[in-house]
Short mmCIF file of C-alpha atoms and ligand atoms in Angstrom, two decimals:
data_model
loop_
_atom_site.label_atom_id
_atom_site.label_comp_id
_atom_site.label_asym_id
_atom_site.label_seq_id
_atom_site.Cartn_x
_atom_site.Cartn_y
_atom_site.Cartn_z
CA UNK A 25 0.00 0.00 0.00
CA UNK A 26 1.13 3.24 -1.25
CA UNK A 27 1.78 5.68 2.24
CA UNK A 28 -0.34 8.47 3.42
CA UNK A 29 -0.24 11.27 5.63
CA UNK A 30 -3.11 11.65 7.71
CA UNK A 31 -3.99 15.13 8.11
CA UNK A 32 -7.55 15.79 10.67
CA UNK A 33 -8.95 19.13 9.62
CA UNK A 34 -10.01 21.40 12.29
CA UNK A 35 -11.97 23.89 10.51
CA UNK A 36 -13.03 24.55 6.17
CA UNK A 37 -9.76 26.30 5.44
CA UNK A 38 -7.79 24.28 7.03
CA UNK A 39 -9.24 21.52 4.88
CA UNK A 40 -8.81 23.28 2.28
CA UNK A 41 -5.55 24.49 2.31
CA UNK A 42 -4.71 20.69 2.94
CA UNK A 43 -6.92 19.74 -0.18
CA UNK A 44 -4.90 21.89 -2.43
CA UNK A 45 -2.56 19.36 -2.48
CA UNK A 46 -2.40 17.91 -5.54
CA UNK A 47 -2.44 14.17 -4.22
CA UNK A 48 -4.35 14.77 -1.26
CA UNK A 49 -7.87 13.62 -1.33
CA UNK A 50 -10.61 14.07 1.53
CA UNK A 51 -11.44 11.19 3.67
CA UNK A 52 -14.91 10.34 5.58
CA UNK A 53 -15.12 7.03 7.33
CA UNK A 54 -12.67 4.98 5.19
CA UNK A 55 -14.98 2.24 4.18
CA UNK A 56 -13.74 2.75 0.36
CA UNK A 57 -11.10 5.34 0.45
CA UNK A 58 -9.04 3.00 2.20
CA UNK A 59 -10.00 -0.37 0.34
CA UNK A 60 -9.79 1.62 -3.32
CA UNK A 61 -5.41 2.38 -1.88
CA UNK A 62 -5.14 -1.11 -0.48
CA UNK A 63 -6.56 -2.28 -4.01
CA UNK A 64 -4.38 0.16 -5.63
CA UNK A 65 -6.60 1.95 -7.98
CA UNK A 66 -5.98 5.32 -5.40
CA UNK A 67 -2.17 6.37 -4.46
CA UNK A 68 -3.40 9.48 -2.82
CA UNK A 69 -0.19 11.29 -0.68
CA UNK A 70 -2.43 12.73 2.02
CA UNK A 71 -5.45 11.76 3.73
CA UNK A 72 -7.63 15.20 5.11
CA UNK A 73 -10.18 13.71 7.80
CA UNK A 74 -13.24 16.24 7.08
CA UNK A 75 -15.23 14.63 10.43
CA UNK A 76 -13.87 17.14 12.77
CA UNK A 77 -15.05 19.93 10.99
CA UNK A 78 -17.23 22.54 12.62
CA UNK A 79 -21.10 21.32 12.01
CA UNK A 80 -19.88 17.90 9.77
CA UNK A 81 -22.04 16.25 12.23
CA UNK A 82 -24.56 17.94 12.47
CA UNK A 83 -28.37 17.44 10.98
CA UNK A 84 -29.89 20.48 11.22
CA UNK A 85 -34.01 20.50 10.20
CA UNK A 86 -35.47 23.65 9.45
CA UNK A 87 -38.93 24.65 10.46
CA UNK A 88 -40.12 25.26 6.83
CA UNK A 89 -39.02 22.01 6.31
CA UNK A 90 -35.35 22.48 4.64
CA UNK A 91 -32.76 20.69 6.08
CA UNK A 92 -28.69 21.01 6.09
CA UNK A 93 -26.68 17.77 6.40
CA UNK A 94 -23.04 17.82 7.38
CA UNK A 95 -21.17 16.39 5.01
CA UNK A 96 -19.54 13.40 7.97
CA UNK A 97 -23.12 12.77 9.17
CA UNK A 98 -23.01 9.18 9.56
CA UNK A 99 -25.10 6.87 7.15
CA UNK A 100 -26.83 5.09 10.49
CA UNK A 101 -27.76 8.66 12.27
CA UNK A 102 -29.81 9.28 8.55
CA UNK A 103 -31.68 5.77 9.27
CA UNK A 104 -32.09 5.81 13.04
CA UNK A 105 -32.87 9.04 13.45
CA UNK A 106 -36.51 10.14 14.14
CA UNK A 107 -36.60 13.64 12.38
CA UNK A 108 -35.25 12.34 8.83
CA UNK A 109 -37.73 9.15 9.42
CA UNK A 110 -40.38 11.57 9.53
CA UNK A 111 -39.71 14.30 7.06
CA UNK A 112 -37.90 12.25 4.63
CA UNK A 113 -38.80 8.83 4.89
CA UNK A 114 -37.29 7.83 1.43
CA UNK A 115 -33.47 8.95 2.67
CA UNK A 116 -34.07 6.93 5.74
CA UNK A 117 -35.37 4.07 4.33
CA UNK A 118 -32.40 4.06 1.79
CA UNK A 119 -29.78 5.09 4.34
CA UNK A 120 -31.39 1.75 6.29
CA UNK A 121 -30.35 -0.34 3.61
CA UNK A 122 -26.83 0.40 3.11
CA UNK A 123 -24.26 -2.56 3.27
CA UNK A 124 -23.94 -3.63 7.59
CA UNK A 125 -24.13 -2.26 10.80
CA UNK A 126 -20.77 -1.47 11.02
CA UNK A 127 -20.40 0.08 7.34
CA UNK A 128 -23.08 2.33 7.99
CA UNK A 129 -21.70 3.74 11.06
CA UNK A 130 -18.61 4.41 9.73
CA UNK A 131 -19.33 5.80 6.49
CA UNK A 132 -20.27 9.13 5.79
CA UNK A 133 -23.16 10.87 3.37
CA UNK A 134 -20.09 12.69 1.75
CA UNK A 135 -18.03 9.64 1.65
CA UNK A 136 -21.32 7.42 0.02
CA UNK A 137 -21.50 10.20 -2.81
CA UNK A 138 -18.20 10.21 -3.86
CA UNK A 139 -17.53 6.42 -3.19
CA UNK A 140 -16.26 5.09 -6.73
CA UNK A 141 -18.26 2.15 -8.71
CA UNK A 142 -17.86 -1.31 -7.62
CA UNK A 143 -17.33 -2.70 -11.49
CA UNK A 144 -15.02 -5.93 -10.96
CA UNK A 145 -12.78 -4.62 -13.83
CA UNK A 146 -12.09 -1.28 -12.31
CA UNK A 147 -12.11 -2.69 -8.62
CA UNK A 148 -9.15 -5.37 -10.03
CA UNK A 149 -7.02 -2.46 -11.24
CA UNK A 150 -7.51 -3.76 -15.06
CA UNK A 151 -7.04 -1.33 -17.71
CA UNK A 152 -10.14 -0.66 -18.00
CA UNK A 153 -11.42 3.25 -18.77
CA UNK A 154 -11.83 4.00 -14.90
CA UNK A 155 -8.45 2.73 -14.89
CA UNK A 156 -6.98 4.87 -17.81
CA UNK A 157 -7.62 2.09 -20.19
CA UNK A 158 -8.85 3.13 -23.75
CA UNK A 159 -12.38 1.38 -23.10
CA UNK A 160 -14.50 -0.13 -20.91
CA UNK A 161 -13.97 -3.30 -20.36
CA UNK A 162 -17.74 -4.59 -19.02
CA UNK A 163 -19.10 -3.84 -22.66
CA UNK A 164 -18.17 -7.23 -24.09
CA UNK A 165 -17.44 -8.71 -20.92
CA UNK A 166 -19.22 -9.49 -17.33
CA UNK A 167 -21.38 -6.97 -17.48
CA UNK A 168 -24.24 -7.98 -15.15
CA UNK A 169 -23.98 -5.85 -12.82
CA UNK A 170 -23.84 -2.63 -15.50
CA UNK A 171 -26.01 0.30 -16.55
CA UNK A 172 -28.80 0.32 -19.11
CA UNK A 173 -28.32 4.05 -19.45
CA UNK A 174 -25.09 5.51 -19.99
CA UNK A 175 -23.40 8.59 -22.20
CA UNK A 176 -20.37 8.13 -21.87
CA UNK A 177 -17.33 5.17 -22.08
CA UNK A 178 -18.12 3.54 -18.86
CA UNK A 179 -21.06 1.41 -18.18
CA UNK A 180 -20.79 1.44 -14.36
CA UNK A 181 -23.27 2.27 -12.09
CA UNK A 182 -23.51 5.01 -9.34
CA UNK A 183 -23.46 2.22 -6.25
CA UNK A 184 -24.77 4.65 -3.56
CA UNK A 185 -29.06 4.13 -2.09
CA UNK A 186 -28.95 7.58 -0.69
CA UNK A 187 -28.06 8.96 -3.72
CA UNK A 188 -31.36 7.66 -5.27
CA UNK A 189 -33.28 9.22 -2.51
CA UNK A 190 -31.98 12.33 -2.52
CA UNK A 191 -32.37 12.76 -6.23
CA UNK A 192 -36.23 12.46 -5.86
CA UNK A 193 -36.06 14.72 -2.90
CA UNK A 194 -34.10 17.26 -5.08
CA UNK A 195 -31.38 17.56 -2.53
CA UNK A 196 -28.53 20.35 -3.54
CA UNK A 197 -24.77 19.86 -2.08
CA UNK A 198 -22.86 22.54 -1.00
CA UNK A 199 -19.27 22.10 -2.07
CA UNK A 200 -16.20 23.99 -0.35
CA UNK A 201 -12.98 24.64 -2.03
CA UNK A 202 -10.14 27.92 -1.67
CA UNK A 203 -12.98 30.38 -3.47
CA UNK A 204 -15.42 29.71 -0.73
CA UNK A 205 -18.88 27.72 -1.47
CA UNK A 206 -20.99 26.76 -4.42
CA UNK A 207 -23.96 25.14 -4.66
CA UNK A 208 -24.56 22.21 -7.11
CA UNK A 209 -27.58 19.97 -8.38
CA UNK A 210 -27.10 16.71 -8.13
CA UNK A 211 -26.86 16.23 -12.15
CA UNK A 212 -24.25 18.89 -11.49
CA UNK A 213 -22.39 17.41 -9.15
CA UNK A 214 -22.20 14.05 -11.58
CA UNK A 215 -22.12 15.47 -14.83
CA UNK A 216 -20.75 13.54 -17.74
CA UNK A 217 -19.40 10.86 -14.72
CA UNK A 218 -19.06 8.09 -17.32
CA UNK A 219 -16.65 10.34 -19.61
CA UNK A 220 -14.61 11.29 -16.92
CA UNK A 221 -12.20 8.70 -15.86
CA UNK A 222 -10.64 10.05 -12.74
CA UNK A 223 -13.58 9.82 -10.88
CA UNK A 224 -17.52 10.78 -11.19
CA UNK A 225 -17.91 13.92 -9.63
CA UNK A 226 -17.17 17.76 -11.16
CA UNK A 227 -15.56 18.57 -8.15
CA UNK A 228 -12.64 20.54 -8.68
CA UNK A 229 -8.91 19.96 -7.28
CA UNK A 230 -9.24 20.70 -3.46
CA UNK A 231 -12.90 21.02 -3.63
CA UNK A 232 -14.94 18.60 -0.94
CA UNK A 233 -18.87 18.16 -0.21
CA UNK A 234 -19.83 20.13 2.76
CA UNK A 235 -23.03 19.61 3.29
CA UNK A 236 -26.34 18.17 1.90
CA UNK A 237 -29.20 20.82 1.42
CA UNK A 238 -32.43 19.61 1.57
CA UNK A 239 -35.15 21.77 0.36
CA UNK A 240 -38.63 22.39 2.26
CA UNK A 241 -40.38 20.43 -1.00
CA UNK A 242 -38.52 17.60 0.17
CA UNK A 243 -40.23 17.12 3.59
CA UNK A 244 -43.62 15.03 4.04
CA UNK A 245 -46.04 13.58 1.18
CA UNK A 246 -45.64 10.13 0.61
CA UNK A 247 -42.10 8.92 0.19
CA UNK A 248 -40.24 5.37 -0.22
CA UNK A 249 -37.48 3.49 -1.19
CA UNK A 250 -37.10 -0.05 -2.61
CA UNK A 251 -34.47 -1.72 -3.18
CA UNK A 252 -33.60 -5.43 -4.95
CA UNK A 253 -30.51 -7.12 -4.42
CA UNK A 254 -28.63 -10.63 -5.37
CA UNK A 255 -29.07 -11.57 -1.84
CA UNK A 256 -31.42 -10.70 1.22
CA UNK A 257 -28.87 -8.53 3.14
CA UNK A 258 -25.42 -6.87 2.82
CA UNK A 259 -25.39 -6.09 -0.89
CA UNK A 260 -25.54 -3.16 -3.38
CA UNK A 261 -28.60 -2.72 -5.48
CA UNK A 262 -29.19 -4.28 -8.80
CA UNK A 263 -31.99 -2.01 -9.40
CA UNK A 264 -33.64 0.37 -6.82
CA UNK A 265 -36.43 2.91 -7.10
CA UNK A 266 -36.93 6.04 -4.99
CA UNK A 267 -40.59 7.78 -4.97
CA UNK A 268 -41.58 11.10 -4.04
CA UNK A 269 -45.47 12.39 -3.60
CA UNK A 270 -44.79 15.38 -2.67
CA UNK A 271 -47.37 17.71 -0.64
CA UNK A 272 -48.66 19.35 -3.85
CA UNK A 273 -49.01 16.41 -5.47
CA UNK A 274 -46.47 16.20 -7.91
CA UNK A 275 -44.16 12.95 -7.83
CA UNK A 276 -40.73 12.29 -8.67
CA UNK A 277 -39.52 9.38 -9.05
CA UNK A 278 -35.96 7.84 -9.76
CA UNK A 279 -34.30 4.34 -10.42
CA UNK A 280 -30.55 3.37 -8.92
CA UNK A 281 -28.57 0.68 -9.84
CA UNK A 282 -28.78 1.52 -14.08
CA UNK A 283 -26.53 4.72 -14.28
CA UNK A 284 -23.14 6.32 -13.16
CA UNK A 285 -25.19 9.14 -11.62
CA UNK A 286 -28.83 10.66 -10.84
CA UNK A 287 -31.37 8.50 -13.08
CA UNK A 288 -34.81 10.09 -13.19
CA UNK A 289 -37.59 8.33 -14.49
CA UNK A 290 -38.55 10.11 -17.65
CA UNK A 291 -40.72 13.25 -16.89
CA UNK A 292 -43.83 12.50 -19.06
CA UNK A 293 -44.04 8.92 -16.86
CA UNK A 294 -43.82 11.47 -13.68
CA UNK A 295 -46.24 13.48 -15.14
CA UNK A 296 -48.85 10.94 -15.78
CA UNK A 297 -48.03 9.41 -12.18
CA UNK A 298 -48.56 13.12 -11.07
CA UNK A 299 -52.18 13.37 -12.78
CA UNK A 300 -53.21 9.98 -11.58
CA UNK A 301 -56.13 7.44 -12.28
CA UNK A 302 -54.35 4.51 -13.71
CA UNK A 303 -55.31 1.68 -14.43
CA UNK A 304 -53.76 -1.69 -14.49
CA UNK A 305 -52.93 -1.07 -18.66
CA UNK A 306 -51.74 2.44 -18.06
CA UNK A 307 -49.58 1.08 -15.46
CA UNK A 308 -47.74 -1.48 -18.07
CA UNK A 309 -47.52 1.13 -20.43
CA UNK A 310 -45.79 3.54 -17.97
CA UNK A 311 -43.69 1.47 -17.14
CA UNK A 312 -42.82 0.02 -20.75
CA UNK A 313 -42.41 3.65 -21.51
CA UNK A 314 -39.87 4.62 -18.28
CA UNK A 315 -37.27 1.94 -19.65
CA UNK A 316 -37.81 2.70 -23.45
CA UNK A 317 -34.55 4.01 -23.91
CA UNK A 318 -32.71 1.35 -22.06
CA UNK A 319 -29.70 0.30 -23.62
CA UNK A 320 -29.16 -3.45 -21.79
CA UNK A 321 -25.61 -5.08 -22.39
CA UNK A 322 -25.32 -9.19 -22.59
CA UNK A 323 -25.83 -9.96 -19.65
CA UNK A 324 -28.30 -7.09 -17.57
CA UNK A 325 -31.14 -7.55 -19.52
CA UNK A 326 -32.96 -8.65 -16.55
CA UNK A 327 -32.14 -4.73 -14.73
CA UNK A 328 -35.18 -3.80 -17.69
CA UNK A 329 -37.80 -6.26 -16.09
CA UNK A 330 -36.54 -5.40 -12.25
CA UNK A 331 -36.93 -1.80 -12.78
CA UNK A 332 -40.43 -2.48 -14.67
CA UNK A 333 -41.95 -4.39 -11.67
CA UNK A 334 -40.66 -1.97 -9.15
CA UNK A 335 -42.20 0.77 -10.88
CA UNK A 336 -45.11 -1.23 -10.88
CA UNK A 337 -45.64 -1.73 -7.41
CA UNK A 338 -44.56 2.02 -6.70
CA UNK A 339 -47.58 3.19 -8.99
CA UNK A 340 -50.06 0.71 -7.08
CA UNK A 341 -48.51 1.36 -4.05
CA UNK A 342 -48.98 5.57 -4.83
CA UNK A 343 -52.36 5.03 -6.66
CA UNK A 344 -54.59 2.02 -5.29
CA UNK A 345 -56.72 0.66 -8.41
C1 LIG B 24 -19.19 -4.57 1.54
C2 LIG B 24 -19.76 -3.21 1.24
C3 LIG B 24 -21.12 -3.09 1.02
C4 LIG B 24 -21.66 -1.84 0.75
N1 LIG B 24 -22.99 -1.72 0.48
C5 LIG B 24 -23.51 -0.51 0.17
C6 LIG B 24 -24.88 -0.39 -0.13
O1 LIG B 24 -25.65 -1.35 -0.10
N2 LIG B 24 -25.35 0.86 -0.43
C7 LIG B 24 -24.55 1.97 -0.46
O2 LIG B 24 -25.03 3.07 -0.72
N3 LIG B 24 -23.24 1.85 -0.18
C8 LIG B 24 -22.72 0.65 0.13
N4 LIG B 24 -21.40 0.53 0.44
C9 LIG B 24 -20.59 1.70 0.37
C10 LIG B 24 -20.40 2.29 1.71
O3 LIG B 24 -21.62 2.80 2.16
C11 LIG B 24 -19.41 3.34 1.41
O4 LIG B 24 -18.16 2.71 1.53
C12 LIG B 24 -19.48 4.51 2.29
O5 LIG B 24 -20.72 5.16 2.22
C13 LIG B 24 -18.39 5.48 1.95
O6 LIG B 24 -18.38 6.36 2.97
P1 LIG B 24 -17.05 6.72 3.73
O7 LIG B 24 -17.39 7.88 4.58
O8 LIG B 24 -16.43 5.56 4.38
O9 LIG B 24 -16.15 7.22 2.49
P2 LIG B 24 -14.59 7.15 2.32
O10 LIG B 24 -14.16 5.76 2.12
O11 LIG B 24 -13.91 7.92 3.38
O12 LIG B 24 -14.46 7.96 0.95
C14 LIG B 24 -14.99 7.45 -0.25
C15 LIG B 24 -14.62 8.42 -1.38
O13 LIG B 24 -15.27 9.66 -1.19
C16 LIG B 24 -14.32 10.71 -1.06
N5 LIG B 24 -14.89 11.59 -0.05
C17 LIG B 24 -15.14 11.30 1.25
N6 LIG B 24 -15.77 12.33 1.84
C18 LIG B 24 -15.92 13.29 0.89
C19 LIG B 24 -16.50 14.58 0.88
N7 LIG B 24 -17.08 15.10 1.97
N8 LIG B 24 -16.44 15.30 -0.26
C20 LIG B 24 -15.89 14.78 -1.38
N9 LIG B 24 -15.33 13.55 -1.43
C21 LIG B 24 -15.36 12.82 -0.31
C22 LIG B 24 -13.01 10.04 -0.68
O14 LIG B 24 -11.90 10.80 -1.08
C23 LIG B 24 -13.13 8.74 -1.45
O15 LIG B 24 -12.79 8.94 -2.79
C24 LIG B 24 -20.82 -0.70 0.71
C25 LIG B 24 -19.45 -0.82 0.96
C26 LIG B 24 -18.92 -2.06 1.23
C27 LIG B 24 -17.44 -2.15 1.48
#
């Protein structure tokens, strides 16, 4: 293992002065940082611990419903605790099913959005285009695991459930870097993440997530996440669908487990969801219509029919026939 220097920030500049390092890279609670150097796909020099920041901690709900979330809050305090069960079900739920126990209390919601994709080829350190390569590997290989929807070289998928969540409960993040703050959407924040192959965010040299923002929108309606895996615990989604009624009525929905980043489900199926009064046809045409552009490999066909059914069951589940 390549070494480190372990540097614990005490405050944003001090993290970011450290961050402007050109091989130093931020570090939350390990649980991939360190596995990605001891698999040698990351060499990074220094190590800048962003959990002792001021607030990093901290979830802070806002009477109008808004809410800020440190960037170290830990993935179990979003699914134990009662506030974020309440307001935003769909985050807890999803938080609930990350990994174990122990992974979710020592990872981080910074950490789980800028953990890198679990594709065996890039995880092995083969040349695939993660891994400099010229291509990506999983496109005529073992790619069941992939993305149906990609637009770029890479057909890896974003592994994080929060990050599902928080896409149908438009969460921002606040990014820090040496010229203060910024604000970013998440299809900002993972913009063109399967063209880039140093990593999936946009995040610029000595930039780190700060915080999550939640808007008020985000709070209450009817929210929910579900999630399918290979096996009954302890595994990353093969497909996974976040929904979103929101108080006035309009729903967002989006699926996990197909792209490299934020995957909506396409805005005239919302819309129709949104009107309501399906019926069990509608319903199979929605949902025919959600994966239309689906682009399955060899072997993830099967990601098109898991996707359909849980969109299925979300509709009934939103609008009893
Ligand atoms: C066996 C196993 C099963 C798992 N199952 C799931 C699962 O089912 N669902 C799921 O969502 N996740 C799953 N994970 C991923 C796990 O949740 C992540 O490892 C964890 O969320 C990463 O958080 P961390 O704080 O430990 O990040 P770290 O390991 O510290 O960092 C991960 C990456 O993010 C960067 N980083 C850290 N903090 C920030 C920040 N604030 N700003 C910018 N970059 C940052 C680091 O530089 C590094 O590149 C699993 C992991 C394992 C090992």
């Amino acid at each position: 293992m390549h070494p480190f220097a372990y540097h614990p920030a005490s405050d944003a500049a001090d993290a970011t002065r450290a961050l402007g390092a050109p091989t130093a890279v931020p570090l939350g609670g390990g649980t991939d940082l360190l596995v990605t150097m001891k698999e040698e796909i990351a060499h990074p020099d220094t190590l800048v611990d962003l959990r002792r920041l001021p607030g990093a901690r901290d979830i802070v709900l806002h009477d109008d419903g808004s809410a800020r979330l440190g960037c170290a809050v830990r993935i179990a305090d979003l699914a134990t605790h009662a506030g974020i069960a309440e307001r935003y079900a769909a985050l807890a739920q999803a938080a609930a099913s990350v990994g174990t126990p122990q992974l979710r209390t020592m990872g981080t919601l910074g950490g789980n959005l800028a953990q890198r994709p679990r594709c065996w080829y890039f995880r092995r350190a083969l040349p695939c285009f993660k891994n400099g390569g010229p291509s990506c590997l999983a496109e005529d290989g073992e790619n069941h695991y992939h993305a149906l929807f990609t637009d770029g070289a890479c057909h890896a998928v974003h592994p994080s459930d929060p990050l599902v969540a928080l896409t149908v409960l438009e969460a921002t993040v606040e990014v820090t870097g040496a010229h203060g703050t910024r604000v970013l959407t998440l299809d900002e924040l993972f913009a063109g993440a399967a063209q880039r192959a140093d990593g999936e965010t946009t995040l610029a040299g000595g930039e780190f997530i700060s915080a999550v923002l939640l808007p008020a929108t985000a709070a209450g309606g009817e929210q929910f996440y579900d999630k399918l895996m290979q096996r009954g615990a302890w595994d990353f989604a093969t497909v996974s669908l976040a929904a979103h009624r929101r108080t006035d009525g309009r729903v967002l929905m989006a699926f996990g487990g197909l792209a490299l980043g934020p995957c909506r489900v396409a805005a005239s199926v919302e819309e129709d969801v949104t009107t309501g009064g399906l019926d069990d046809d509608s319903i199979d045409a929605l949902s025919e219509r959600a994966l239309y552009d689906a682009k399955p490999l060899e072997h993830n066909g099967y990601k098109v029919w898991q996707a359909q059914a849980l969109l299925k069951r979300a509709l009934r589940r939103m609008d009893p026939l």
